[in-house]
């Protein structure tokens, strides 16, 4: 039974009570049924060289525009970009400095930029109300005063975010600092930014046209791109590499791993370095999340091929039922550089729960009515986004615990808060535990079906309006977002 029919035939109120888990999905799809279906991942031949977006450092000028690129099989694809090429440039800034970015909007629609993970003044951070209409420009003045780490930027106009990101508007934003530099982590060509996104193609054209069902499940493409290229490879040396992994997909979750028994040494999360590295064979990464990992190719022989893959993680959702390769590493360069992993990477002061002035709970499971053709809509605390309504008010400098409750939900919700970095306290239900990246600073936390996640944070002094939302961008554009104000 399709969700649309299901909602029509049973009415909304019974949705979460009868089907708190996704068993009903399980009943109608088996793996064999899925091959060749929409959402079933198609792998390529890993013959296209991985491009690395250019780095820019100060007085950045970006033009949001339509460009044509050869994305598949000798044909031109029209996409959106911030430059003449795939994916925005990587903006790299030292902590403690200011950066100017001018955005020229050459699209035929409104756009803006949100600096995902950066702690910047409310007027600069890309709230949905602040945008440039077609032909106009925005100037961002960003004071960067935060930990070194892997952040990113993308548009944030309500209702258009998912499509604009899917069509190509996104880039990485790297903050550096002296603490991190002192560790002498792999750098330069040994530091690879990897923006992972799934796309759907229709011939050579990118196809973003979610059905009502796909607004529910999230829009899942069949082709996995890294830095804008389908099925790429990268030539590497027999040494250590830093991989800056960014899940820039609208809805797809990856359960990342390396083949050939290579481990991830997880060194960082959304908000920079962990205290100590964590050795893991796989790592879940939801939309909007980042992970910094080190991988060691030094014992691989010349000519070895290693893949970055996504392993199965769920037997009942539309996604997670397939394992697939994303990027091929060909070990064919020689290196004599020695690297040893520092035992302490950074210091992370735990925020004490006793210091929290208040706990707020957000119900992210319940849908509300009012959608197209009687469809349900995504909501937080049964509210869909209204630009003029302030949903929560918090005090600058206050410490609070927020809880995202998906315990009765059957969908995946990566929850993101603007303007702050938080710590994850606890996860109950579902996976019932924290993962390695969740022992560091976070701005986005993956809340799987059945899970209840508690986080803690101290709000910065930047007063004004921010949002919190689901980073499944179909859910976000459907209304799964609230305003909060720092006063
Ligand atoms: Cu990456 Cu509000 O978004
Ligand atoms: Cu969601």
CSV table of C-alpha atoms and ligand atoms in Angstrom, one decimal, residues 114 116 152 154 156 288 416 418 467 469 471 476, ligand 1:
chain,number,residue,atom,x,y,z
A,114,UNK,CA,23.1,29.7,4.9
A,116,UNK,CA,25.8,25.6,8.0
A,152,UNK,CA,29.4,24.0,4.5
A,154,UNK,CA,23.9,26.1,0.7
A,156,UNK,CA,17.9,28.3,2.5
A,288,UNK,CA,23.9,17.8,6.6
A,416,UNK,CA,19.7,20.7,12.6
A,418,UNK,CA,21.2,27.1,13.3
A,467,UNK,CA,15.7,28.3,12.7
A,469,UNK,CA,14.6,22.1,11.2
A,471,UNK,CA,17.8,18.4,7.2
A,476,UNK,CA,12.2,20.9,5.6
B,1,LIG,CU1,22.2,22.9,6.2
B,1,LIG,CU2,19.2,25.1,7.9
B,1,LIG,O1,20.7,24.0,7.0
